[in-house]
Amino acid sequence: MKLKVRLFCFICLFHVAVSFGQDKKENTVISKNYCTEIGRFDLLFDGDEIAGAYYLMPKNALGGIWGRLEGKVMTGRWLDADGEGDIILTFNEDFSFFTADYRGDDEPEKWYRDSWHGSLRPNNDKTFESNGKSYRCE
């Protein structure tokens, strides 16, 4: 329960910050909807900052990420029902696909490399296949 409250607070604070910033400057936030092996993944890009939420279908739980973008690589943190830790998302040239490397704070020496992938949602279907992988969008 504590994790859900923390994640909910994070998402609310992010939306408040985005809304507050809109009063002072032109809206620069870009939203992208990805599908992954574990479910839907929605990201907000605001300059070099990224925040987002994903759905862990197997556990029926939400997760969140936040971090900084440098070029095509985001370095940041994740938080979900499994715990929390570091994450690196590497995007392709047009940001239509990413691969993720991550590790948990409980095992900081153990990185899961190229183990999570996302592709922009191509249509309203709940799933699709691409490059030999099955992607879930809900």
Tab-separated table of C-alpha atoms in Angstrom:
chain	number	residue	atom	x	y	z
A	1	MET	CA	0.000	0.000	0.000
A	2	LYS	CA	2.851	2.352	0.873
A	3	LEU	CA	4.283	1.919	-2.644
A	4	LYS	CA	0.961	2.827	-4.278
A	5	VAL	CA	0.691	5.989	-2.179
A	6	ARG	CA	4.265	7.032	-3.058
A	7	LEU	CA	3.682	6.380	-6.756
A	8	PHE	CA	0.360	8.232	-6.736
A	9	CYS	CA	2.007	11.224	-5.015
A	10	PHE	CA	4.841	11.214	-7.543
A	11	ILE	CA	2.453	11.235	-10.502
A	12	CYS	CA	0.303	13.977	-8.945
A	13	LEU	CA	3.322	16.162	-8.204
A	14	PHE	CA	4.621	15.689	-11.746
A	15	HIS	CA	1.282	16.784	-13.213
A	16	VAL	CA	1.140	19.819	-10.909
A	17	ALA	CA	4.675	20.788	-11.911
A	18	VAL	CA	3.840	20.455	-15.595
A	19	SER	CA	0.644	22.497	-15.156
A	20	PHE	CA	2.446	25.206	-13.187
A	21	GLY	CA	5.159	25.458	-15.829
A	22	GLN	CA	2.573	25.941	-18.564
A	23	ASP	CA	1.577	29.312	-17.112
A	24	LYS	CA	5.104	30.669	-17.451
A	25	LYS	CA	6.203	29.338	-20.829
A	26	GLU	CA	4.989	27.617	-23.933
A	27	ASN	CA	4.072	23.973	-23.392
A	28	THR	CA	7.076	21.830	-24.293
A	29	VAL	CA	5.803	18.545	-22.847
A	30	ILE	CA	5.564	15.679	-25.326
A	31	SER	CA	3.620	12.537	-24.482
A	32	LYS	CA	4.489	9.151	-25.996
A	33	ASN	CA	2.634	5.860	-25.522
A	34	TYR	CA	4.732	2.718	-25.733
A	35	CYS	CA	3.862	-0.968	-25.573
A	36	THR	CA	6.255	-3.371	-23.808
A	37	GLU	CA	6.530	-7.056	-22.978
A	38	ILE	CA	4.833	-6.401	-19.619
A	39	GLY	CA	2.196	-3.841	-20.621
A	40	ARG	CA	1.575	-0.192	-21.405
A	41	PHE	CA	4.242	2.465	-20.779
A	42	ASP	CA	3.416	6.180	-21.023
A	43	LEU	CA	6.203	8.758	-20.978
A	44	LEU	CA	6.240	12.551	-20.715
A	45	PHE	CA	9.233	14.359	-22.208
A	46	ASP	CA	9.903	17.916	-21.011
A	47	GLY	CA	13.207	19.097	-22.400
A	48	ASP	CA	15.819	16.843	-20.838
A	49	GLU	CA	13.461	15.523	-18.140
A	50	ILE	CA	11.406	12.343	-18.515
A	51	ALA	CA	8.751	10.904	-16.228
A	52	GLY	CA	6.300	8.135	-16.827
A	53	ALA	CA	4.173	5.295	-15.609
A	54	TYR	CA	3.963	1.681	-16.690
A	55	TYR	CA	1.594	-1.175	-16.032
A	56	LEU	CA	2.956	-4.491	-14.759
A	57	MET	CA	0.318	-6.762	-16.287
A	58	PRO	CA	1.543	-9.942	-14.574
A	59	LYS	CA	1.213	-8.296	-11.131
A	60	ASN	CA	-1.711	-5.954	-11.872
A	61	ALA	CA	0.337	-3.057	-10.490
A	62	LEU	CA	1.649	0.335	-11.567
A	63	GLY	CA	5.235	1.484	-11.735
A	64	GLY	CA	6.947	4.785	-12.398
A	65	ILE	CA	10.200	6.134	-13.788
A	66	TRP	CA	11.866	9.539	-13.845
A	67	GLY	CA	15.206	10.769	-15.049
A	68	ARG	CA	17.290	12.962	-17.344
A	69	LEU	CA	17.748	12.594	-21.064
A	70	GLU	CA	21.142	13.125	-22.681
A	71	GLY	CA	20.994	12.593	-26.421
A	72	LYS	CA	19.051	9.356	-26.837
A	73	VAL	CA	19.804	7.935	-23.371
A	74	MET	CA	17.743	8.503	-20.225
A	75	THR	CA	19.360	7.752	-16.874
A	76	GLY	CA	17.074	7.663	-13.883
A	77	ARG	CA	15.126	5.710	-11.300
A	78	TRP	CA	12.230	3.239	-11.273
A	79	LEU	CA	9.710	2.344	-8.564
A	80	ASP	CA	7.102	-0.437	-8.632
A	81	ALA	CA	5.702	-3.441	-6.746
A	82	ASP	CA	9.068	-5.236	-7.055
A	83	GLY	CA	11.014	-2.415	-5.384
A	84	GLU	CA	13.056	0.456	-6.772
A	85	GLY	CA	16.363	1.078	-8.453
A	86	ASP	CA	18.324	2.575	-11.329
A	87	ILE	CA	17.243	2.456	-14.964
A	88	ILE	CA	18.773	3.374	-18.306
A	89	LEU	CA	16.500	3.718	-21.354
A	90	THR	CA	18.235	3.852	-24.725
A	91	PHE	CA	16.045	5.160	-27.547
A	92	ASN	CA	16.510	4.754	-31.280
A	93	GLU	CA	16.947	7.805	-33.535
A	94	ASP	CA	13.253	8.794	-33.746
A	95	PHE	CA	12.283	7.640	-30.223
A	96	SER	CA	9.932	4.993	-31.638
A	97	PHE	CA	11.702	2.159	-29.777
A	98	PHE	CA	13.738	1.730	-26.588
A	99	THR	CA	15.701	-0.889	-24.708
A	100	ALA	CA	16.113	-0.799	-20.943
A	101	ASP	CA	18.836	-1.811	-18.527
A	102	TYR	CA	17.919	-1.733	-14.848
A	103	ARG	CA	18.953	-2.882	-11.394
A	104	GLY	CA	17.275	-2.975	-8.017
A	105	ASP	CA	18.542	-1.245	-4.915
A	106	ASP	CA	18.430	-4.620	-3.146
A	107	GLU	CA	21.004	-6.057	-5.624
A	108	PRO	CA	22.995	-3.031	-6.869
A	109	GLU	CA	25.704	-5.156	-8.505
A	110	LYS	CA	23.200	-7.099	-10.687
A	111	TRP	CA	22.153	-5.259	-13.872
A	112	TYR	CA	19.433	-6.678	-16.120
A	113	ARG	CA	20.778	-5.712	-19.544
A	114	ASP	CA	18.614	-5.344	-22.676
A	115	SER	CA	15.805	-7.122	-20.842
A	116	TRP	CA	12.887	-4.742	-21.361
A	117	HIS	CA	11.824	-3.237	-24.675
A	118	GLY	CA	9.230	-0.761	-25.825
A	119	SER	CA	7.767	0.272	-29.144
A	120	LEU	CA	5.442	3.178	-29.893
A	121	ARG	CA	1.844	2.036	-29.990
A	122	PRO	CA	1.026	1.668	-33.712
A	123	ASN	CA	-2.784	1.471	-33.401
A	124	ASN	CA	-5.556	0.704	-30.903
A	125	ASP	CA	-4.894	-3.050	-30.778
A	126	LYS	CA	-4.144	-4.524	-27.345
A	127	THR	CA	-1.094	-6.455	-28.606
A	128	PHE	CA	1.211	-6.649	-31.608
A	129	GLU	CA	4.315	-8.489	-32.787
A	130	SER	CA	7.517	-6.787	-33.922
A	131	ASN	CA	11.032	-8.134	-34.466
A	132	GLY	CA	10.137	-11.464	-32.861
A	133	LYS	CA	8.762	-9.900	-29.662
A	134	SER	CA	5.179	-9.666	-28.374
A	135	TYR	CA	4.138	-6.254	-27.106
A	136	ARG	CA	1.194	-5.518	-24.795
A	137	CYS	CA	-0.484	-2.132	-24.913
A	138	GLU	CA	-3.032	-2.329	-22.093
